[in-house]
Structure formats: C-alpha cells, structure tokens
mmCIF file of C-alpha atoms in Angstrom:
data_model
loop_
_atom_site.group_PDB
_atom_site.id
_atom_site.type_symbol
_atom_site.label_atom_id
_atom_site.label_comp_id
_atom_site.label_asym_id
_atom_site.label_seq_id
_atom_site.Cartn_x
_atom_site.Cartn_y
_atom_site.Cartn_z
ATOM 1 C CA UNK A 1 -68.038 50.562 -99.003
ATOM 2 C CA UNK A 2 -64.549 49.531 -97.456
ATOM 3 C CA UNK A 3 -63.055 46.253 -98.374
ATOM 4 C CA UNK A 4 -63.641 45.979 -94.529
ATOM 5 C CA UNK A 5 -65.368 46.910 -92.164
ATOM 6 C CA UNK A 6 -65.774 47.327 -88.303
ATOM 7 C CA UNK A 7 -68.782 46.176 -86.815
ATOM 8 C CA UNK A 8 -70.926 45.296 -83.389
ATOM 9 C CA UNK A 9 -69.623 41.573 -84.512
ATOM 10 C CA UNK A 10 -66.304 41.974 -85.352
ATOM 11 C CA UNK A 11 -64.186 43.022 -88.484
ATOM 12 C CA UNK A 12 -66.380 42.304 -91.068
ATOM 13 C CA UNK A 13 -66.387 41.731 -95.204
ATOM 14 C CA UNK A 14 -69.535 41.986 -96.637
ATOM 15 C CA UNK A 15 -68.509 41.048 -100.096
ATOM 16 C CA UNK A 16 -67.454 37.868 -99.352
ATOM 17 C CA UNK A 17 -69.796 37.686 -95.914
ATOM 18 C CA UNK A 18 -67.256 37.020 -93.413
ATOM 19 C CA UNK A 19 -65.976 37.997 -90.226
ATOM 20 C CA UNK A 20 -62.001 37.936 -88.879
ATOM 21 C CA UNK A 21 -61.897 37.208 -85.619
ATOM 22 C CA UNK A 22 -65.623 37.799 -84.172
ATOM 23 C CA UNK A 23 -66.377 38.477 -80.767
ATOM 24 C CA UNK A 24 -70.182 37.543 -81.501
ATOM 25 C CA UNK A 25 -71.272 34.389 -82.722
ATOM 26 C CA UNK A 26 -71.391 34.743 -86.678
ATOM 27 C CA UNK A 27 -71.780 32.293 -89.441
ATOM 28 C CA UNK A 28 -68.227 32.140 -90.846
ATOM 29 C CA UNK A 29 -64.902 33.427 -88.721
ATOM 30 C CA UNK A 30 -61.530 33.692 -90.138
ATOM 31 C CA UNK A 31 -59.235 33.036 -87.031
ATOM 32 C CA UNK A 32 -55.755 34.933 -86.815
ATOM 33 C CA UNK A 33 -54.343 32.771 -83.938
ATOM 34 C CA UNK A 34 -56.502 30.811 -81.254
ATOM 35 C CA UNK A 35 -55.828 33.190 -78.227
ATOM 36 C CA UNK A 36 -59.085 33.264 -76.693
ATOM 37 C CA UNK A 37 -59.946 36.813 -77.402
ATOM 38 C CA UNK A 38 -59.419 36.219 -80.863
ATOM 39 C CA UNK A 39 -61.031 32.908 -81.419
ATOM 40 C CA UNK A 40 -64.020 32.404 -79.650
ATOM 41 C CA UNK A 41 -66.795 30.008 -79.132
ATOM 42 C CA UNK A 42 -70.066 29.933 -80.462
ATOM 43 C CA UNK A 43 -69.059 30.540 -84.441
ATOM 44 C CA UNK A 44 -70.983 28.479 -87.076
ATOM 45 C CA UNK A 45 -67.842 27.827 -88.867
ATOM 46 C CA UNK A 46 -63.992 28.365 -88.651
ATOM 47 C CA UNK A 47 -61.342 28.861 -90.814
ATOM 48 C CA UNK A 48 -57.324 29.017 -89.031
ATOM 49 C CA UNK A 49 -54.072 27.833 -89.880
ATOM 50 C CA UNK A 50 -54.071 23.733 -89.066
ATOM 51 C CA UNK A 51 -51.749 24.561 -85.928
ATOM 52 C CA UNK A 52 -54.420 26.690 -84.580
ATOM 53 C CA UNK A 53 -57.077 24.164 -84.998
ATOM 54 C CA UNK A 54 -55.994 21.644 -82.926
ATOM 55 C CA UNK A 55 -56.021 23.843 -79.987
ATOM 56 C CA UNK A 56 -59.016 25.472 -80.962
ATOM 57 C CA UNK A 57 -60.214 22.406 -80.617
ATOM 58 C CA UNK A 58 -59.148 21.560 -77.433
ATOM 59 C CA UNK A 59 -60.605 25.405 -75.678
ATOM 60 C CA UNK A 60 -63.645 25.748 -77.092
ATOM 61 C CA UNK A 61 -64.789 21.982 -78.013
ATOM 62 C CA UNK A 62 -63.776 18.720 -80.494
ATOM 63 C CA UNK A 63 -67.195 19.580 -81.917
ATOM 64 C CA UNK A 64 -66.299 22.771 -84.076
ATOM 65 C CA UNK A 65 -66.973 22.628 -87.472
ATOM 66 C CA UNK A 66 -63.394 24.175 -88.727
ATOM 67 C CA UNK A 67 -61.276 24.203 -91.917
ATOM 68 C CA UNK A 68 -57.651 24.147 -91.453
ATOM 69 C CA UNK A 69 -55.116 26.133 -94.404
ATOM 70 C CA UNK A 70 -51.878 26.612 -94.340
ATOM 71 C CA UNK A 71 -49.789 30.059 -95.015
ATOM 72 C CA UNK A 72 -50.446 31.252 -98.514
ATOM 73 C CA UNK A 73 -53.110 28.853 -99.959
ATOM 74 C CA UNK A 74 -55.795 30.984 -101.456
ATOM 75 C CA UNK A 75 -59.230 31.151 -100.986
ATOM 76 C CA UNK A 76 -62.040 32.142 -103.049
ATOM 77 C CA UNK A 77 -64.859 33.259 -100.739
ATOM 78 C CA UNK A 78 -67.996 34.749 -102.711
ATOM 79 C CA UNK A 79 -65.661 36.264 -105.292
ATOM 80 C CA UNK A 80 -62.899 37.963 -102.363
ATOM 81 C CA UNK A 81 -59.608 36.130 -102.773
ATOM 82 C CA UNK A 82 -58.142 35.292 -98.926
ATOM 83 C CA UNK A 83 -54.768 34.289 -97.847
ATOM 84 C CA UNK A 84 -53.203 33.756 -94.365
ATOM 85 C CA UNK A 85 -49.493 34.748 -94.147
ATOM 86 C CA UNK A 86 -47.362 34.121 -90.863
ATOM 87 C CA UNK A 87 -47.672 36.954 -88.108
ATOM 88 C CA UNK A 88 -44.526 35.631 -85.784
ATOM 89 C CA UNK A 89 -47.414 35.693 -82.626
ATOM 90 C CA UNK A 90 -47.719 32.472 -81.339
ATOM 91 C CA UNK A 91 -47.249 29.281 -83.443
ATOM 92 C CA UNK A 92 -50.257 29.364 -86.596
ATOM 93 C CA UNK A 93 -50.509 33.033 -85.649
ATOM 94 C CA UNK A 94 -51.684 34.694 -89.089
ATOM 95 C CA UNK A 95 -52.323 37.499 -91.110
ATOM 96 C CA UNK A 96 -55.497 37.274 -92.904
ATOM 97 C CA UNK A 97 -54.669 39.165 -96.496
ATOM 98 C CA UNK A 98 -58.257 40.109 -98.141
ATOM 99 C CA UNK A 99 -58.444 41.060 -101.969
ATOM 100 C CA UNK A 100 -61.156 42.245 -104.135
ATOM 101 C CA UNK A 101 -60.713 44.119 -107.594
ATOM 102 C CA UNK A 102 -57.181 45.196 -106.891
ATOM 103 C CA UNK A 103 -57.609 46.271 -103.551
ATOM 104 C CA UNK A 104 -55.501 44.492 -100.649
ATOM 105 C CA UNK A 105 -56.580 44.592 -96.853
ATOM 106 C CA UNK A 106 -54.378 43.173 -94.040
ATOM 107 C CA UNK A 107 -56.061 42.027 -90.839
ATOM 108 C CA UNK A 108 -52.244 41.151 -88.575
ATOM 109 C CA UNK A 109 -54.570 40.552 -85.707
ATOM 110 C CA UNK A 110 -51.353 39.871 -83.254
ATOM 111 C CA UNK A 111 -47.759 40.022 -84.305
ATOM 112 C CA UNK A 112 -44.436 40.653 -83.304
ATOM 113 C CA UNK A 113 -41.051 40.879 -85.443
ATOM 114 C CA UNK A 114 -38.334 38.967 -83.334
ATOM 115 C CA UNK A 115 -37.674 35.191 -83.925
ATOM 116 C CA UNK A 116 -38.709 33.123 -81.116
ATOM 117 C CA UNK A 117 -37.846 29.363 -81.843
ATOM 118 C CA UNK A 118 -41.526 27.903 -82.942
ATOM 119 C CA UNK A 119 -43.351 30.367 -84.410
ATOM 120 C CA UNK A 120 -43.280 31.334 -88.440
ATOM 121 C CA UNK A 121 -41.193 34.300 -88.444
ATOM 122 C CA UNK A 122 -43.468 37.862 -89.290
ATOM 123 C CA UNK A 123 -43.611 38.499 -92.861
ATOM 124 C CA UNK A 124 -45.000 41.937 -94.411
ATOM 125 C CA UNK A 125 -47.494 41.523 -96.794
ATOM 126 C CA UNK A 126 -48.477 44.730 -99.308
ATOM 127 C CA UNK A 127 -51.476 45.999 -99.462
ATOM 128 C CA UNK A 128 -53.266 49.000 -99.217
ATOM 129 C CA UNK A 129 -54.824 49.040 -95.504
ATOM 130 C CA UNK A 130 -52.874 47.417 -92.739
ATOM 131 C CA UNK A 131 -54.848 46.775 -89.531
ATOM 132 C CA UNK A 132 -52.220 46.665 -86.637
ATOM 133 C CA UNK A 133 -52.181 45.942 -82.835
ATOM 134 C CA UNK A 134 -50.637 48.489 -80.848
ATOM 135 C CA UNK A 135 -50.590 46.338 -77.453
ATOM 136 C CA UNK A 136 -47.218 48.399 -76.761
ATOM 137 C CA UNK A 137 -47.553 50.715 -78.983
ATOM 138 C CA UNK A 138 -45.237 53.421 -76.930
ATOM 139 C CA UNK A 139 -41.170 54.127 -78.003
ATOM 140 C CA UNK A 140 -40.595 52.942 -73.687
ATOM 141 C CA UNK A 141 -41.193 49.809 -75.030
ATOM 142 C CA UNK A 142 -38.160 48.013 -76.723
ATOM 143 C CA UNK A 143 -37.557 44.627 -76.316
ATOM 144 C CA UNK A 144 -34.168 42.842 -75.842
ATOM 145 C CA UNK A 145 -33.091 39.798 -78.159
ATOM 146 C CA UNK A 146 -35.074 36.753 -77.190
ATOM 147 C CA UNK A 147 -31.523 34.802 -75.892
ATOM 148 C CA UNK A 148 -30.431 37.579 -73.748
ATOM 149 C CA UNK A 149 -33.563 37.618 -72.092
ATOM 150 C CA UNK A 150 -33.224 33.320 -71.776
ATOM 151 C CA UNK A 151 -30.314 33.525 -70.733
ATOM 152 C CA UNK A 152 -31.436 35.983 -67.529
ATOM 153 C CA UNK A 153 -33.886 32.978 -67.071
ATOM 154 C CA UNK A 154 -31.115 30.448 -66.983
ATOM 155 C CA UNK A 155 -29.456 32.382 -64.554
ATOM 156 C CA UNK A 156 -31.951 32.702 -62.051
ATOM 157 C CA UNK A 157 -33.076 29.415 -62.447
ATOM 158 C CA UNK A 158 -29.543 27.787 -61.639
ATOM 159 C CA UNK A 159 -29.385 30.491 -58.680
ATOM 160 C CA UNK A 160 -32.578 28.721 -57.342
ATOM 161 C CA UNK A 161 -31.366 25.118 -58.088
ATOM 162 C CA UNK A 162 -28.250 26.196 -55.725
ATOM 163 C CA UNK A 163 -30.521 27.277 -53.473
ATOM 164 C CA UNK A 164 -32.193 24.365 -52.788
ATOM 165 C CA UNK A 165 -35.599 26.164 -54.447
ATOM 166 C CA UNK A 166 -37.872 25.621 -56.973
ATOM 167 C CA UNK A 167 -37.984 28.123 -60.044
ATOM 168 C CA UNK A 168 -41.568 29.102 -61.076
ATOM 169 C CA UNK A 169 -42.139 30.973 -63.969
ATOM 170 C CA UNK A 170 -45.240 32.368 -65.293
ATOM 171 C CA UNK A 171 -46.345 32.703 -69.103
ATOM 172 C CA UNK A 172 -49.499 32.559 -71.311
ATOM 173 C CA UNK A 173 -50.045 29.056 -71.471
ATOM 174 C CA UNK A 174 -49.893 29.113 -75.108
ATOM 175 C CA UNK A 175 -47.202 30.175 -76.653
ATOM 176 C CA UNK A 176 -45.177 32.073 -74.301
ATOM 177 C CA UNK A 177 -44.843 28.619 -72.456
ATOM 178 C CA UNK A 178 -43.412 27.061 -75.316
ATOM 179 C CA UNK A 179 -41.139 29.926 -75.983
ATOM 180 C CA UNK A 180 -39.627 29.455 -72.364
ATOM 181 C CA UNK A 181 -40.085 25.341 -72.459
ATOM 182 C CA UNK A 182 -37.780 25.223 -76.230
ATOM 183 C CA UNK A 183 -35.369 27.881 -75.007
ATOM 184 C CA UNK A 184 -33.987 27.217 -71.169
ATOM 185 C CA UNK A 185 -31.093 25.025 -70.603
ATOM 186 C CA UNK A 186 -31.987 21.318 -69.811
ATOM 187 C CA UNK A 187 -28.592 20.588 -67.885
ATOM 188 C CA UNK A 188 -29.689 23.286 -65.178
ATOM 189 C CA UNK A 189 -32.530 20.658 -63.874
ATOM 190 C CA UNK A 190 -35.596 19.140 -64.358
ATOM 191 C CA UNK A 191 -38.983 20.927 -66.057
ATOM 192 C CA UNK A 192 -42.045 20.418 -65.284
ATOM 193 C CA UNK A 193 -45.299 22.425 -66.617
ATOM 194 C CA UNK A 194 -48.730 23.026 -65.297
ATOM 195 C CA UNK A 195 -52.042 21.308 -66.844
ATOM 196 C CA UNK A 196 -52.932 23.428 -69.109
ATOM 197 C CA UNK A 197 -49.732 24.151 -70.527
ATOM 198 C CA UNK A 198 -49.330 20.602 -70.997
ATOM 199 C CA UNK A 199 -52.887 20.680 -72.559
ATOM 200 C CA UNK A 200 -51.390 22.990 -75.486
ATOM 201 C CA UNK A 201 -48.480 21.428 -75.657
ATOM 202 C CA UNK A 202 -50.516 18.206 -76.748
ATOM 203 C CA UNK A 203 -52.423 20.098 -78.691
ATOM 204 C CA UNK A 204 -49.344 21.909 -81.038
ATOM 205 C CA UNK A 205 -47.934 18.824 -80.888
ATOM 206 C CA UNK A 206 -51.065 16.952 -82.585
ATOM 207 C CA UNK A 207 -50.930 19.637 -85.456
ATOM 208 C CA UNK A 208 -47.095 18.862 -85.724
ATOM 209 C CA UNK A 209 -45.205 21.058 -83.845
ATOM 210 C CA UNK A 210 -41.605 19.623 -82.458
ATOM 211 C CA UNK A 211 -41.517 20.172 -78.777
ATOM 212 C CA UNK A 212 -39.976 19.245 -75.954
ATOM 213 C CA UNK A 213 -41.371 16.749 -73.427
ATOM 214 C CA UNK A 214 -41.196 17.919 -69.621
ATOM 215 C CA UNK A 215 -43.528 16.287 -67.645
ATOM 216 C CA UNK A 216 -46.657 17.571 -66.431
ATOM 217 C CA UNK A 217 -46.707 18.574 -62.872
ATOM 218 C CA UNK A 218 -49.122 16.483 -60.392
ATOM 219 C CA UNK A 219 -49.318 14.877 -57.053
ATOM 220 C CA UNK A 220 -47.156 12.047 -57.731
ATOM 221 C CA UNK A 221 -44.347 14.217 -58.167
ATOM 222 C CA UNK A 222 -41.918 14.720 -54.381
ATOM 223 C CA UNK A 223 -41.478 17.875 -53.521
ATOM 224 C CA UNK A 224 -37.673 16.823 -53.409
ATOM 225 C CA UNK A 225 -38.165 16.117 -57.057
ATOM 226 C CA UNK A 226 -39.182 20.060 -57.269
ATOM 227 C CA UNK A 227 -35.841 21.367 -55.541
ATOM 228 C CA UNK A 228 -34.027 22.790 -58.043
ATOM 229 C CA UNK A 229 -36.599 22.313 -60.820
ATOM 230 C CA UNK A 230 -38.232 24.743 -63.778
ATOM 231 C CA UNK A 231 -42.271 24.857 -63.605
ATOM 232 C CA UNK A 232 -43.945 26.812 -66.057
ATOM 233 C CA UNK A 233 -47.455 27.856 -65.125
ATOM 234 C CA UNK A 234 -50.213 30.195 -66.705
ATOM 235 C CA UNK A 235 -50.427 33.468 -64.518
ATOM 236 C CA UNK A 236 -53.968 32.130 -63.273
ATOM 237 C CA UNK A 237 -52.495 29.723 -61.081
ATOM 238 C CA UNK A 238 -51.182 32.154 -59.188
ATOM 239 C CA UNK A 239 -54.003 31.223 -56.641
ATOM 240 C CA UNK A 240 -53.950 27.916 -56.457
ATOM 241 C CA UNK A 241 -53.313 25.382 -53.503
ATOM 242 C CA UNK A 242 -50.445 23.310 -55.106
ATOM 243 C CA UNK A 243 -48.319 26.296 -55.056
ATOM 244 C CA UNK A 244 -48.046 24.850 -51.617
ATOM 245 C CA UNK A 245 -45.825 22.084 -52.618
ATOM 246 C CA UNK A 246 -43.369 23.948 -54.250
ATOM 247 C CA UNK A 247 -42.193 25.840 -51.033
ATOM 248 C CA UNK A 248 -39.470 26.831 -50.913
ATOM 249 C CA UNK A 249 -39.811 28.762 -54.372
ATOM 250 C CA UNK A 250 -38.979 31.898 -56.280
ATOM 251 C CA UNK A 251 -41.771 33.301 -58.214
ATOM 252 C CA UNK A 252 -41.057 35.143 -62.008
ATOM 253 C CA UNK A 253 -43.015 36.713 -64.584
ATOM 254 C CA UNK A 254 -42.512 36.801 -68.179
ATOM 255 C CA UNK A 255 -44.355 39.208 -70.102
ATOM 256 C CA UNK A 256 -43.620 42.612 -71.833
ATOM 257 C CA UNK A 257 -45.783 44.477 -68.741
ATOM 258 C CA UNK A 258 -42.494 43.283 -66.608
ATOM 259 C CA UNK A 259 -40.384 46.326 -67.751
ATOM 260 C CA UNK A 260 -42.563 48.108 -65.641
ATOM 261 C CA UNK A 261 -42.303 48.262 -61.774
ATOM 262 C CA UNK A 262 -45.846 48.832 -61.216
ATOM 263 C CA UNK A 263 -46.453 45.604 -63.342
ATOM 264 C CA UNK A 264 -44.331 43.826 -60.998
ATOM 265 C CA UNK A 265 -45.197 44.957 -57.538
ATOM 266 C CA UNK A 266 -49.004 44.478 -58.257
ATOM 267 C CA UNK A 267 -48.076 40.600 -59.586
ATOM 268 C CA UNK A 268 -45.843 39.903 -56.285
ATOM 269 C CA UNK A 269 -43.216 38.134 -58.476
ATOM 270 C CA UNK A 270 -39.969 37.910 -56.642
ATOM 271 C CA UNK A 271 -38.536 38.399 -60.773
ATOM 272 C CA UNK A 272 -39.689 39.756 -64.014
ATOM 273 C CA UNK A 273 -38.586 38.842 -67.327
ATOM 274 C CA UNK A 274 -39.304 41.162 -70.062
ATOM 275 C CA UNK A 275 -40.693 38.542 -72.669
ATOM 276 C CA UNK A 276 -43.450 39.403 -75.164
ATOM 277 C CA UNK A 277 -45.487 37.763 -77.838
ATOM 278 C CA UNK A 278 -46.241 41.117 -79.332
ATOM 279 C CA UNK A 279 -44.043 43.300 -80.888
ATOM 280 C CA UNK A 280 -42.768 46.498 -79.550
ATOM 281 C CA UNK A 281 -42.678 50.209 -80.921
ATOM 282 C CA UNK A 282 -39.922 49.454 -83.305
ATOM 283 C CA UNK A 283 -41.509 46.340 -84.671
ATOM 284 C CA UNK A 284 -44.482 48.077 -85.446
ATOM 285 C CA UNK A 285 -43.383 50.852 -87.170
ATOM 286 C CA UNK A 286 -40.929 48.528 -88.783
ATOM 287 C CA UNK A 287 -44.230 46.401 -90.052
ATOM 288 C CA UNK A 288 -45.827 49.186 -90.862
ATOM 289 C CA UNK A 289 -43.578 50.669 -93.319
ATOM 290 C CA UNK A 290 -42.378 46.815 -94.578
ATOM 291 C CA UNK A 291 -45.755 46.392 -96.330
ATOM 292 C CA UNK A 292 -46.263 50.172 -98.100
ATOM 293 C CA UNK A 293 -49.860 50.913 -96.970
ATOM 294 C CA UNK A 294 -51.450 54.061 -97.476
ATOM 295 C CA UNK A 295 -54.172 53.219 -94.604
ATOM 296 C CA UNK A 296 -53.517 51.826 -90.378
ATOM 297 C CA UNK A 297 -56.319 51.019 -88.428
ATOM 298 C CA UNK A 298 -55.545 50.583 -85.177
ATOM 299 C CA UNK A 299 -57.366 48.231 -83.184
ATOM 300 C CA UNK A 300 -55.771 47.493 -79.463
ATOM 301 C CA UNK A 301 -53.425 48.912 -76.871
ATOM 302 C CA UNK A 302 -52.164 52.408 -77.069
ATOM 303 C CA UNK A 303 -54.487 53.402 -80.144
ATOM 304 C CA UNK A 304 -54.663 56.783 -80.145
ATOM 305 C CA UNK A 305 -50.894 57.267 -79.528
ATOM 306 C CA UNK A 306 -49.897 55.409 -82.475
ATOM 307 C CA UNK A 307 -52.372 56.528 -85.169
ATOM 308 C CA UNK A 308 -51.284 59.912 -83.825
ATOM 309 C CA UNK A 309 -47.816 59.405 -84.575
ATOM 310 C CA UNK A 310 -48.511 57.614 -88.226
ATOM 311 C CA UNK A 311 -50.505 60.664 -88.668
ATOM 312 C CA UNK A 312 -47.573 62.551 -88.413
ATOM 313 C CA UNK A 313 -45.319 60.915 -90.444
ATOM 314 C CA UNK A 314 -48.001 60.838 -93.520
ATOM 315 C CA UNK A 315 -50.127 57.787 -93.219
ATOM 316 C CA UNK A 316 -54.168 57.650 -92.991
ATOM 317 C CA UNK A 317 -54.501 56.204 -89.627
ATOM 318 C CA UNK A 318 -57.410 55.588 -87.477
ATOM 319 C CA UNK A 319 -58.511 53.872 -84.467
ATOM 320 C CA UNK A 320 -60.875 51.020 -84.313
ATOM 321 C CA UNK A 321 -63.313 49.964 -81.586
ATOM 322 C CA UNK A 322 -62.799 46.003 -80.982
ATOM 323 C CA UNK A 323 -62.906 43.566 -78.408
ATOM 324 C CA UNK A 324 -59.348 42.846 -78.461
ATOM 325 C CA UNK A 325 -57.457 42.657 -74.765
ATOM 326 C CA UNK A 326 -54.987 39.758 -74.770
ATOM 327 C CA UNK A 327 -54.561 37.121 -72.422
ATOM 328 C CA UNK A 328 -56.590 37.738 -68.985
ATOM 329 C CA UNK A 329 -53.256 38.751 -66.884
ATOM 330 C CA UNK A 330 -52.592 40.849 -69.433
ATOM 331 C CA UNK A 331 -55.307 42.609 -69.395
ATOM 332 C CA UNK A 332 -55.263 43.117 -65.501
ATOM 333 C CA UNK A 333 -51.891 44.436 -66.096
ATOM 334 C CA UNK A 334 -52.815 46.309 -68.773
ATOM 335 C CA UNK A 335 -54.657 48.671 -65.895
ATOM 336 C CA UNK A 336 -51.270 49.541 -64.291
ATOM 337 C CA UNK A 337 -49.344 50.948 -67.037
ATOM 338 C CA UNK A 338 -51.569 53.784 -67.605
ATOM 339 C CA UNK A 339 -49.983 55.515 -64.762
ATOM 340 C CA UNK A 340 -46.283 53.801 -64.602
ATOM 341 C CA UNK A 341 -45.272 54.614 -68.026
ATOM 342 C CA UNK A 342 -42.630 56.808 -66.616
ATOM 343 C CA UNK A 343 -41.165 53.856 -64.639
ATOM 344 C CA UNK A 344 -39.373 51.562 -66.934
#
C-alpha cells in the first residue's frame, strides 16, 4: 500500500486516516492553502497553516472546527509523522510532508518558485514521491521577474491617471490581490479594492500578515475620487453594475493565462499582465529536481505533458485524477489555451 493514495475523496493516507485537501466531506483534511478548490466546506475537521485559517474561516464559516500549525511543527497522526513546509503560493500556502517508516511523501498542492513580497518563499523538501501541479506545465510558459511585470502595471496605471481614467485591474482575490496591492507605487494615486478583496485582506491581516490599507470601494466614494485611481477587483466582478461608476476606465488582467492572446480577447481586457501564483515550466522542473524524488504524481494542468517529459529524463511519473482547477476565471480560461498554445 502507498504511503498515499488517490481516492473518490481526495488524496488519502490510510495509515494515519487522513485526507490532503478533500473534495468530499471527510473526517480529518489537511489543507495546503485555502483556495477554494483546495479547502472546501463540509470537512469534520481541519488542519492549515494559522494564515490560512483565518480566511478559511471567513469562506466557508466562523464555525469550523480547525487547528492552526505553523511551517515545520510536527505532527504525530496515528503513528505518520506530518509537517507543513512553505509552497511560495499564496500567503500559508503549504506543502504537506508525510512520513512513515522511512518513507517521505510530498503533497505541494500549489506552488510557485519566484518571490512575491508576502508569501513564504518555496522551499524543496526531500522525499521520495513528490506530488506536483502542472497548472502551466508547458516550456511556452516562462514568467518574467515579479518587478518587471509591476513595474508594466505602474506604467499603465500612471498612463490612465493622465488620462483622466480609472485603472482596474483584475486578480484572484486572494493572494494575487495582495501581490498587486504590496507592490504598485502609492505616489501614482489612490487604491481602492473591491469587497471581497478587502474581506481577505481582513482576514490575512487577523492571522498577522502586514498589509497595506487602501480603502474598500463603495458608494460613498465620487467618481472624481476614481479618476486616476488603482481598483483591484476579483475577475467575477467583471459583471457587475458598479463597473458603471468607474467610466471612464481601462480594464487589465493579471494572471499567467494573459501571455496568451486567446486568454485576452475572450476576457475583453483592454491589458494583460502576465502575473501568476503558480510556477511556470522552469520552476517546476527546478522543484522537481531540488527535492531528489524518485516518484511525480501529477495532479492538475498539463498532466500528461509533464509526466511525459519526467519520464524521459528518468523519473517514475504518473498522472493523478483530482478535483483540482484553480480559481473559477481560471478555470474558464483554462478552456482557451488548449487551442492558443501556439500564440504566446
């Protein structure tokens, strides 16, 4: 019997009867980071990093029996020794490291290599079986220091200030939000972010994460106040009527899926900022070979391409059935690249 194994539930140890992030209600869930496809509701009891659990708290309910650890306190869970270790995601993104006898499993659920300014930094972990992402899991995808890409952002946000327009970005409202919010020049103009960015921003900010402070966009607010102003929404908004207000605007997206054109024309963003919370094909070979497995199991994205290629250069690798997809836009845009991976 593996150390681990994939089930109708989720990824599953029977030795120490837990899951890591389940997609089905179970009894006890290990949570990797509190994106909603990874941490979901109706789980008997949690277990995530303490800056997860705050905003676990906060989408799916105050209610939720949870423990909170921190990165490299051990566990003892029916005799299997657990450990979460930082995956460089989103802030309290983990690695869940699994041990039994000798034997070392790595569950990265998301991760990405580059430094982005409030997130723990990626660190490999040995072991002996790695399971990895492979959201962009193609060599087209290679991702540009996270200040060059700011400082494109800048740029178009002081070309809209001297316009007379308001700049409206779009991002995962955890995480890449915070990226954008921490990173953009102040002096430019004002910032303002949508409810539910401002709803993890409390949250991060109650487990004890320094952030800024921009005010949370609502009808009190002029639309003079807007001209020339930064407002970060979640890509969901895109529909909604107080987009009205901020006319005139320019509309951006920031996501890896932007360094494709078929990404972009199907979002109608007037810019696209190639910005990603999950690592590209360099960082995940780079992982790969940083903690010395023997074993890859891959478990979202482009699956078959990358076990393929680890195949090649030696490695068991599989793929893994899960329920994995990322944020909801990206899973939309997720659909597109299929057939625009020729069009960087």
């Amino acid at each position: 019997m593996r150390l681990l194994e994939f089930t109708t539930s989720g990824i599953y140890c029977a030795l120490g009867d837990f899951y890591i992030d389940p997609w089905k209600p179970v009894a006890r869930a290990l949570i990797t980071h509190a994106h909603s496809d990874h941490a979901r509701w109706g789980m008997q009891h949690y277990v995530a990093h303490r800056l997860s659990v705050p905003v676990m708290k906060q989408r799916i309910g105050s209610g939720i029996s949870v423990q909170a650890v921190e990165y490299y306190e051990t566990l003892q869970i029916n005799g299997v020794t657990v450990s979460f270790h930082p995956a460089g995601h989103i802030p309290g993104s983990s690695q869940i490291r699994v041990e039994y006898k000798g034997e070392v499993w790595v569950a990265s659920g998301d991760y990405k290599l580059g430094a982005d300014g409030i997130s723990t930094p990626f660190e490999p972990v040995r072991c002996h079986t790695f399971i990895s992402e492979s959201t962009f899991g193609l060599p087209v995808y290679h991702w540009k220091p996270q200040h060059e890409i700011i400082s494109e952002i800048n740029e178009w946000w002081q070309q809209c200030a001297a316009a007379g327009k308001t700049a409206l970005i779009y991002g995962y409202a955890l995480g890449k939000a915070q990226r954008i919010m921490q990173a953009v020049d102040e002096s430019i103009g004002p910032m303002y972010v949508h409810g539910a960015v401002h709803a993890m921003n409390e949250a991060l900010r109650e487990g004890g994460l320094p952030l800024r402070t921009p005010s949370q966009l609502n009808a009190s607010i002029s639309k003079a106040d807007l001209r020339g102003a930064l407002v970060i929404a979640p890509p969901a908004a895109g529909n909604e009527a107080w987009l009205n207000r901020l006319q005139p605007c320019s509309t951006a997206g920031a996501s890896g899926w932007m360094g494709l054109r078929g990404a972009r024309r199907r979002m109608a963003y007037d810019r696209g900022f190639v910005l990603s919370d999950h690592a590209d094909w360099k960082q995940l070979n780079t992982a790969v070979e940083a903690c010395h497995c023997e074993r890859v199991i891959v478990t979202h994205g482009y699956t078959s391409v990358f076990a393929r290629w680890l195949q090649g250069k030696g490695l068991q690798a599989e793929e893994a059935r899960t329920e994995y997809a990322g944020e909801l836009h990206e899973t939309v845009e997720t659909q597109t690249v299929t057939t625009d991976t020729d069009k960087p």
